Amino acid sequence: MTEPPRAGRREWLGLVVLLLPTALMTADLGMLWLATPYFTADLQPSSSQLLWITDIYGFLTAGFLVIMGTLGDRVGRRRLLVIGSAGFAVASLLAAYASRDTLGGAMDAAERLPEPVGSAQLAAGREAFTTGSTRPHGSAPAWGSPSPSSS
């Protein structure tokens, strides 16, 4: 019985490139958790409001993940990944440089809304490329690698 071919340099390089958006999404969530004491002091939310502020990003990303997977099947995986990367970058920049004086916390929440959509696009594209680019015996490290990159 012959052993199937192992993943080559190109497949591993592709996997590393796909893990970069995962690291960015994790960094974005990490910044939210690090900023929690500061915006809690400024906005003085109740405990349930604080829970929604910190958890809504993950809820929206999970909710949009199935939609973006279907969209990726229709428009193409690569296009979805590129659009998601651009959208996530633009949404992050808008949220980072937004004026906090205009409408306060409501405007900040509205400016952060496109980030989970871009995050879901990135995750759907990453999963699709991981499935399509790994061979049967080389897929275990590929599927396990998003966990350390998001830690």
Short mmCIF file of C-alpha atoms in Angstrom, two decimals:
data_model
loop_
_atom_site.label_atom_id
_atom_site.label_comp_id
_atom_site.label_asym_id
_atom_site.label_seq_id
_atom_site.Cartn_x
_atom_site.Cartn_y
_atom_site.Cartn_z
CA MET A 1 0.00 0.00 0.00
CA THR A 2 1.45 3.34 -1.02
CA GLU A 3 1.38 6.31 1.23
CA PRO A 4 -0.47 9.36 -0.15
CA PRO A 5 1.68 12.40 -0.97
CA ARG A 6 2.35 14.75 1.92
CA ALA A 7 1.63 18.45 1.91
CA GLY A 8 4.36 20.44 0.24
CA ARG A 9 5.87 23.84 0.88
CA ARG A 10 3.15 25.61 -1.10
CA GLU A 11 0.35 24.12 1.01
CA TRP A 12 2.10 25.03 4.28
CA LEU A 13 2.79 28.58 3.08
CA GLY A 14 -0.86 28.90 2.12
CA LEU A 15 -1.88 27.74 5.56
CA VAL A 16 0.35 30.32 7.23
CA VAL A 17 -1.16 33.06 5.06
CA LEU A 18 -4.65 31.87 6.00
CA LEU A 19 -3.80 31.97 9.71
CA LEU A 20 -2.86 35.67 9.62
CA PRO A 21 -6.52 36.82 9.55
CA THR A 22 -7.24 34.51 12.49
CA ALA A 23 -4.48 36.20 14.45
CA LEU A 24 -5.94 39.62 13.53
CA MET A 25 -9.41 38.62 14.69
CA THR A 26 -7.94 37.37 17.95
CA ALA A 27 -5.95 40.57 18.41
CA ASP A 28 -9.15 42.56 17.86
CA LEU A 29 -10.95 40.59 20.56
CA GLY A 30 -7.94 40.90 22.85
CA MET A 31 -7.99 44.67 22.47
CA LEU A 32 -11.66 44.69 23.37
CA TRP A 33 -10.97 42.74 26.57
CA LEU A 34 -8.03 44.98 27.45
CA ALA A 35 -10.10 48.11 26.88
CA THR A 36 -13.01 46.85 29.00
CA PRO A 37 -11.97 48.65 32.22
CA TYR A 38 -11.53 51.94 30.36
CA PHE A 39 -14.83 52.01 28.53
CA THR A 40 -16.57 50.69 31.64
CA ALA A 41 -15.29 53.74 33.50
CA ASP A 42 -16.40 56.06 30.68
CA LEU A 43 -19.78 54.54 29.77
CA GLN A 44 -20.72 53.02 33.16
CA PRO A 45 -22.75 50.14 31.66
CA SER A 46 -24.80 47.76 33.77
CA SER A 47 -23.55 44.20 34.12
CA SER A 48 -25.88 42.92 31.40
CA GLN A 49 -24.85 45.74 29.05
CA LEU A 50 -21.19 44.95 29.69
CA LEU A 51 -21.87 41.30 28.90
CA TRP A 52 -23.47 42.28 25.59
CA ILE A 53 -20.61 44.66 24.75
CA THR A 54 -18.00 41.95 25.20
CA ASP A 55 -19.94 39.00 23.74
CA ILE A 56 -21.81 40.45 20.78
CA TYR A 57 -18.73 40.24 18.52
CA GLY A 58 -18.57 36.46 18.85
CA PHE A 59 -22.34 36.08 18.53
CA LEU A 60 -22.45 38.09 15.31
CA THR A 61 -19.43 36.31 13.86
CA ALA A 62 -21.01 32.92 14.54
CA GLY A 63 -24.33 34.08 13.13
CA PHE A 64 -22.81 35.38 9.91
CA LEU A 65 -20.49 32.38 9.45
CA VAL A 66 -23.11 30.16 7.79
CA ILE A 67 -24.30 33.03 5.60
CA MET A 68 -20.75 33.82 4.50
CA GLY A 69 -20.04 30.15 3.80
CA THR A 70 -23.02 30.04 1.46
CA LEU A 71 -21.96 33.33 -0.11
CA GLY A 72 -18.48 31.90 -0.64
CA ASP A 73 -20.00 28.96 -2.51
CA ARG A 74 -21.80 31.39 -4.80
CA VAL A 75 -19.19 34.11 -5.43
CA GLY A 76 -16.02 32.10 -4.86
CA ARG A 77 -13.79 31.37 -1.88
CA ARG A 78 -10.92 33.59 -2.91
CA ARG A 79 -13.15 36.56 -3.64
CA LEU A 80 -14.87 36.13 -0.28
CA LEU A 81 -11.52 35.97 1.51
CA VAL A 82 -10.21 39.10 -0.25
CA ILE A 83 -13.42 41.07 0.33
CA GLY A 84 -13.52 39.92 3.95
CA SER A 85 -9.91 40.96 4.53
CA ALA A 86 -10.50 44.39 3.02
CA GLY A 87 -13.79 44.85 4.86
CA PHE A 88 -12.31 43.80 8.18
CA ALA A 89 -9.35 46.16 7.73
CA VAL A 90 -11.55 49.12 6.78
CA ALA A 91 -14.00 48.45 9.63
CA SER A 92 -11.12 48.16 12.12
CA LEU A 93 -9.59 51.44 10.94
CA LEU A 94 -12.94 53.23 11.09
CA ALA A 95 -13.54 51.96 14.61
CA ALA A 96 -10.02 52.87 15.71
CA TYR A 97 -10.14 56.45 14.46
CA ALA A 98 -13.79 57.22 15.19
CA SER A 99 -14.67 60.31 17.16
CA ARG A 100 -16.00 59.41 20.58
CA ASP A 101 -17.53 62.86 21.11
CA THR A 102 -20.38 62.69 18.59
CA LEU A 103 -22.82 60.07 19.84
CA GLY A 104 -20.76 58.33 22.48
CA GLY A 105 -21.15 54.59 22.96
CA ALA A 106 -23.95 54.15 20.41
CA MET A 107 -21.78 55.44 17.58
CA ASP A 108 -18.87 53.29 18.72
CA ALA A 109 -21.11 50.21 18.64
CA ALA A 110 -22.41 51.11 15.17
CA GLU A 111 -18.87 51.58 13.89
CA ARG A 112 -17.84 48.18 15.21
CA LEU A 113 -20.78 46.37 13.61
CA PRO A 114 -19.03 45.64 10.25
CA GLU A 115 -16.08 43.96 12.01
CA PRO A 116 -17.89 40.69 12.85
CA VAL A 117 -19.22 40.51 9.29
CA GLY A 118 -15.66 40.76 7.95
CA SER A 119 -14.52 38.33 10.61
CA ALA A 120 -17.13 35.79 9.48
CA GLN A 121 -16.02 36.25 5.87
CA LEU A 122 -12.42 35.61 6.87
CA ALA A 123 -13.32 32.53 8.91
CA ALA A 124 -15.51 31.07 6.16
CA GLY A 125 -12.80 31.66 3.56
CA ARG A 126 -10.14 30.15 5.80
CA GLU A 127 -12.19 27.03 6.46
CA ALA A 128 -12.98 26.58 2.77
CA PHE A 129 -9.34 26.94 1.76
CA THR A 130 -8.20 24.60 4.53
CA THR A 131 -10.62 21.97 3.27
CA GLY A 132 -9.64 22.44 -0.35
CA SER A 133 -5.88 22.67 0.01
CA THR A 134 -5.01 19.88 2.45
CA ARG A 135 -4.64 16.26 1.58
CA PRO A 136 -6.13 13.49 3.72
CA HIS A 137 -2.99 12.79 5.75
CA GLY A 138 -1.84 16.39 5.94
CA SER A 139 -5.13 17.84 7.13
CA ALA A 140 -4.84 17.21 10.90
CA PRO A 141 -2.18 19.89 11.48
CA ALA A 142 -4.04 22.24 9.14
CA TRP A 143 -7.30 21.92 11.05
CA GLY A 144 -5.59 22.15 14.42
CA SER A 145 -3.53 25.24 13.60
CA PRO A 146 -6.27 27.92 13.96
CA SER A 147 -6.50 27.14 17.68
CA PRO A 148 -2.93 28.19 18.59
CA SER A 149 -3.12 31.20 16.27
CA SER A 150 -6.21 32.38 18.12
CA SER A 151 -4.76 31.89 21.59
#
